[in-house]
Amino acid sequence: MFVVSLNYVAELTEVDRCIDAHVAYLDKCYSLGKFVLSGRKVPRTGGVILMDCDSREEVDVIIEEDPFFKAKVAEYAVTEFIPTLSAAGLEQFTAAIAVDAVPLS
């Protein structure tokens, strides 16, 4: 699982020019089962996407398809994590591993 934090590096007017294409990109990624959650930051300085991907390389390929990336209006910070607990209804995203089997360092 990956948390992708987008930070806008352009004026919002430039970002807004890409919004329709970005929403179509989000819809595509949701339909492929790669995105779990997404939304704007408050204040509106970027966004956050929770991605269900098998590797960092897959994440990078998906990010490169984002119209925000192509237009150079956002920078991306990626954090990988292993979800071991979840709210009811989200159990499919938790790893089937024992918590004590994962080294803490």
JSON list of C-alpha atoms in Angstrom, two decimals:
[
{"chain": "A", "resi": 1, "resn": "MET", "atom": "CA", "xyz": [0.00, 0.00, 0.00]},
{"chain": "A", "resi": 2, "resn": "PHE", "atom": "CA", "xyz": [1.27, 3.49, -0.79]},
{"chain": "A", "resi": 3, "resn": "VAL", "atom": "CA", "xyz": [0.41, 7.00, 0.32]},
{"chain": "A", "resi": 4, "resn": "VAL", "atom": "CA", "xyz": [1.08, 9.54, -2.42]},
{"chain": "A", "resi": 5, "resn": "SER", "atom": "CA", "xyz": [1.18, 13.19, -1.37]},
{"chain": "A", "resi": 6, "resn": "LEU", "atom": "CA", "xyz": [0.93, 15.73, -4.19]},
{"chain": "A", "resi": 7, "resn": "ASN", "atom": "CA", "xyz": [2.13, 19.28, -3.68]},
{"chain": "A", "resi": 8, "resn": "TYR", "atom": "CA", "xyz": [1.26, 21.90, -6.25]},
{"chain": "A", "resi": 9, "resn": "VAL", "atom": "CA", "xyz": [4.26, 23.72, -7.67]},
{"chain": "A", "resi": 10, "resn": "ALA", "atom": "CA", "xyz": [2.27, 25.96, -10.00]},
{"chain": "A", "resi": 11, "resn": "GLU", "atom": "CA", "xyz": [-0.46, 28.56, -9.57]},
{"chain": "A", "resi": 12, "resn": "LEU", "atom": "CA", "xyz": [-3.95, 27.16, -9.00]},
{"chain": "A", "resi": 13, "resn": "THR", "atom": "CA", "xyz": [-5.04, 28.61, -12.35]},
{"chain": "A", "resi": 14, "resn": "GLU", "atom": "CA", "xyz": [-2.54, 26.26, -14.04]},
{"chain": "A", "resi": 15, "resn": "VAL", "atom": "CA", "xyz": [-3.65, 23.34, -11.85]},
{"chain": "A", "resi": 16, "resn": "ASP", "atom": "CA", "xyz": [-7.30, 24.05, -12.70]},
{"chain": "A", "resi": 17, "resn": "ARG", "atom": "CA", "xyz": [-6.54, 23.80, -16.43]},
{"chain": "A", "resi": 18, "resn": "CYS", "atom": "CA", "xyz": [-5.64, 20.14, -15.82]},
{"chain": "A", "resi": 19, "resn": "ILE", "atom": "CA", "xyz": [-8.53, 19.26, -13.48]},
{"chain": "A", "resi": 20, "resn": "ASP", "atom": "CA", "xyz": [-10.84, 17.58, -16.04]},
{"chain": "A", "resi": 21, "resn": "ALA", "atom": "CA", "xyz": [-8.01, 15.40, -17.36]},
{"chain": "A", "resi": 22, "resn": "HIS", "atom": "CA", "xyz": [-6.88, 14.64, -13.79]},
{"chain": "A", "resi": 23, "resn": "VAL", "atom": "CA", "xyz": [-10.41, 13.52, -12.79]},
{"chain": "A", "resi": 24, "resn": "ALA", "atom": "CA", "xyz": [-10.53, 11.23, -15.85]},
{"chain": "A", "resi": 25, "resn": "TYR", "atom": "CA", "xyz": [-7.15, 9.81, -14.77]},
{"chain": "A", "resi": 26, "resn": "LEU", "atom": "CA", "xyz": [-8.50, 9.23, -11.23]},
{"chain": "A", "resi": 27, "resn": "ASP", "atom": "CA", "xyz": [-11.58, 7.48, -12.63]},
{"chain": "A", "resi": 28, "resn": "LYS", "atom": "CA", "xyz": [-9.38, 5.19, -14.74]},
{"chain": "A", "resi": 29, "resn": "CYS", "atom": "CA", "xyz": [-7.15, 4.29, -11.77]},
{"chain": "A", "resi": 30, "resn": "TYR", "atom": "CA", "xyz": [-10.18, 3.57, -9.57]},
{"chain": "A", "resi": 31, "resn": "SER", "atom": "CA", "xyz": [-11.68, 1.34, -12.28]},
{"chain": "A", "resi": 32, "resn": "LEU", "atom": "CA", "xyz": [-8.39, -0.61, -12.41]},
{"chain": "A", "resi": 33, "resn": "GLY", "atom": "CA", "xyz": [-8.50, -1.11, -8.64]},
{"chain": "A", "resi": 34, "resn": "LYS", "atom": "CA", "xyz": [-5.29, 0.84, -8.03]},
{"chain": "A", "resi": 35, "resn": "PHE", "atom": "CA", "xyz": [-6.72, 3.76, -6.04]},
{"chain": "A", "resi": 36, "resn": "VAL", "atom": "CA", "xyz": [-8.44, 3.30, -2.68]},
{"chain": "A", "resi": 37, "resn": "LEU", "atom": "CA", "xyz": [-9.00, 6.93, -1.57]},
{"chain": "A", "resi": 38, "resn": "SER", "atom": "CA", "xyz": [-8.08, 10.36, -2.88]},
{"chain": "A", "resi": 39, "resn": "GLY", "atom": "CA", "xyz": [-8.82, 14.00, -2.22]},
{"chain": "A", "resi": 40, "resn": "ARG", "atom": "CA", "xyz": [-7.64, 17.57, -1.91]},
{"chain": "A", "resi": 41, "resn": "LYS", "atom": "CA", "xyz": [-5.50, 18.87, 0.91]},
{"chain": "A", "resi": 42, "resn": "VAL", "atom": "CA", "xyz": [-6.89, 21.63, 3.11]},
{"chain": "A", "resi": 43, "resn": "PRO", "atom": "CA", "xyz": [-5.80, 24.29, 2.42]},
{"chain": "A", "resi": 44, "resn": "ARG", "atom": "CA", "xyz": [-5.69, 23.49, -1.30]},
{"chain": "A", "resi": 45, "resn": "THR", "atom": "CA", "xyz": [-1.96, 22.98, -1.75]},
{"chain": "A", "resi": 46, "resn": "GLY", "atom": "CA", "xyz": [-2.18, 19.55, -3.37]},
{"chain": "A", "resi": 47, "resn": "GLY", "atom": "CA", "xyz": [-3.80, 16.20, -2.77]},
{"chain": "A", "resi": 48, "resn": "VAL", "atom": "CA", "xyz": [-3.41, 12.75, -1.27]},
{"chain": "A", "resi": 49, "resn": "ILE", "atom": "CA", "xyz": [-3.95, 9.36, -2.92]},
{"chain": "A", "resi": 50, "resn": "LEU", "atom": "CA", "xyz": [-3.99, 5.97, -1.20]},
{"chain": "A", "resi": 51, "resn": "MET", "atom": "CA", "xyz": [-2.82, 3.42, -3.78]},
{"chain": "A", "resi": 52, "resn": "ASP", "atom": "CA", "xyz": [-3.08, -0.37, -3.70]},
{"chain": "A", "resi": 53, "resn": "CYS", "atom": "CA", "xyz": [-0.11, -1.37, -5.86]},
{"chain": "A", "resi": 54, "resn": "ASP", "atom": "CA", "xyz": [2.33, -4.27, -5.83]},
{"chain": "A", "resi": 55, "resn": "SER", "atom": "CA", "xyz": [5.54, -2.22, -6.08]},
{"chain": "A", "resi": 56, "resn": "ARG", "atom": "CA", "xyz": [7.04, 1.25, -6.02]},
{"chain": "A", "resi": 57, "resn": "GLU", "atom": "CA", "xyz": [7.82, 0.82, -9.71]},
{"chain": "A", "resi": 58, "resn": "GLU", "atom": "CA", "xyz": [4.12, 0.32, -10.44]},
{"chain": "A", "resi": 59, "resn": "VAL", "atom": "CA", "xyz": [3.31, 3.47, -8.44]},
{"chain": "A", "resi": 60, "resn": "ASP", "atom": "CA", "xyz": [5.86, 5.45, -10.44]},
{"chain": "A", "resi": 61, "resn": "VAL", "atom": "CA", "xyz": [4.39, 4.27, -13.75]},
{"chain": "A", "resi": 62, "resn": "ILE", "atom": "CA", "xyz": [0.89, 5.26, -12.62]},
{"chain": "A", "resi": 63, "resn": "ILE", "atom": "CA", "xyz": [2.07, 8.69, -11.39]},
{"chain": "A", "resi": 64, "resn": "GLU", "atom": "CA", "xyz": [3.72, 9.35, -14.77]},
{"chain": "A", "resi": 65, "resn": "GLU", "atom": "CA", "xyz": [0.27, 9.02, -16.38]},
{"chain": "A", "resi": 66, "resn": "ASP", "atom": "CA", "xyz": [-1.21, 11.79, -14.19]},
{"chain": "A", "resi": 67, "resn": "PRO", "atom": "CA", "xyz": [-1.96, 14.96, -16.18]},
{"chain": "A", "resi": 68, "resn": "PHE", "atom": "CA", "xyz": [-0.66, 16.95, -13.16]},
{"chain": "A", "resi": 69, "resn": "PHE", "atom": "CA", "xyz": [2.69, 15.15, -13.52]},
{"chain": "A", "resi": 70, "resn": "LYS", "atom": "CA", "xyz": [2.78, 15.63, -17.30]},
{"chain": "A", "resi": 71, "resn": "ALA", "atom": "CA", "xyz": [2.01, 19.37, -16.97]},
{"chain": "A", "resi": 72, "resn": "LYS", "atom": "CA", "xyz": [4.58, 19.71, -14.15]},
{"chain": "A", "resi": 73, "resn": "VAL", "atom": "CA", "xyz": [2.06, 21.38, -11.83]},
{"chain": "A", "resi": 74, "resn": "ALA", "atom": "CA", "xyz": [2.66, 18.95, -8.92]},
{"chain": "A", "resi": 75, "resn": "GLU", "atom": "CA", "xyz": [5.46, 17.13, -7.15]},
{"chain": "A", "resi": 76, "resn": "TYR", "atom": "CA", "xyz": [4.90, 13.72, -5.58]},
{"chain": "A", "resi": 77, "resn": "ALA", "atom": "CA", "xyz": [6.12, 12.19, -2.31]},
{"chain": "A", "resi": 78, "resn": "VAL", "atom": "CA", "xyz": [5.53, 8.44, -1.98]},
{"chain": "A", "resi": 79, "resn": "THR", "atom": "CA", "xyz": [5.44, 6.46, 1.27]},
{"chain": "A", "resi": 80, "resn": "GLU", "atom": "CA", "xyz": [5.03, 2.70, 1.31]},
{"chain": "A", "resi": 81, "resn": "PHE", "atom": "CA", "xyz": [3.42, 1.06, 4.33]},
{"chain": "A", "resi": 82, "resn": "ILE", "atom": "CA", "xyz": [2.04, -2.33, 5.34]},
{"chain": "A", "resi": 83, "resn": "PRO", "atom": "CA", "xyz": [-1.55, -1.97, 6.59]},
{"chain": "A", "resi": 84, "resn": "THR", "atom": "CA", "xyz": [-2.08, -4.41, 9.44]},
{"chain": "A", "resi": 85, "resn": "LEU", "atom": "CA", "xyz": [-5.29, -3.00, 10.93]},
{"chain": "A", "resi": 86, "resn": "SER", "atom": "CA", "xyz": [-8.35, -1.46, 9.31]},
{"chain": "A", "resi": 87, "resn": "ALA", "atom": "CA", "xyz": [-11.84, -0.14, 9.93]},
{"chain": "A", "resi": 88, "resn": "ALA", "atom": "CA", "xyz": [-14.71, -2.52, 9.30]},
{"chain": "A", "resi": 89, "resn": "GLY", "atom": "CA", "xyz": [-15.25, -2.97, 5.58]},
{"chain": "A", "resi": 90, "resn": "LEU", "atom": "CA", "xyz": [-11.63, -2.30, 4.62]},
{"chain": "A", "resi": 91, "resn": "GLU", "atom": "CA", "xyz": [-10.17, -5.64, 5.69]},
{"chain": "A", "resi": 92, "resn": "GLN", "atom": "CA", "xyz": [-9.27, -6.54, 2.10]},
{"chain": "A", "resi": 93, "resn": "PHE", "atom": "CA", "xyz": [-6.49, -3.96, 2.28]},
{"chain": "A", "resi": 94, "resn": "THR", "atom": "CA", "xyz": [-4.77, -5.35, 5.36]},
{"chain": "A", "resi": 95, "resn": "ALA", "atom": "CA", "xyz": [-1.74, -7.56, 4.95]},
{"chain": "A", "resi": 96, "resn": "ALA", "atom": "CA", "xyz": [-2.15, -11.21, 5.85]},
{"chain": "A", "resi": 97, "resn": "ILE", "atom": "CA", "xyz": [0.95, -11.24, 8.04]},
{"chain": "A", "resi": 98, "resn": "ALA", "atom": "CA", "xyz": [1.54, -11.45, 11.75]},
{"chain": "A", "resi": 99, "resn": "VAL", "atom": "CA", "xyz": [2.46, -8.05, 13.20]},
{"chain": "A", "resi": 100, "resn": "ASP", "atom": "CA", "xyz": [5.28, -9.57, 15.27]},
{"chain": "A", "resi": 101, "resn": "ALA", "atom": "CA", "xyz": [6.78, -11.16, 12.13]},
{"chain": "A", "resi": 102, "resn": "VAL", "atom": "CA", "xyz": [7.75, -7.76, 10.72]},
{"chain": "A", "resi": 103, "resn": "PRO", "atom": "CA", "xyz": [11.08, -6.34, 11.93]},
{"chain": "A", "resi": 104, "resn": "LEU", "atom": "CA", "xyz": [10.68, -2.91, 13.52]},
{"chain": "A", "resi": 105, "resn": "SER", "atom": "CA", "xyz": [14.04, -1.62, 12.33]}
]
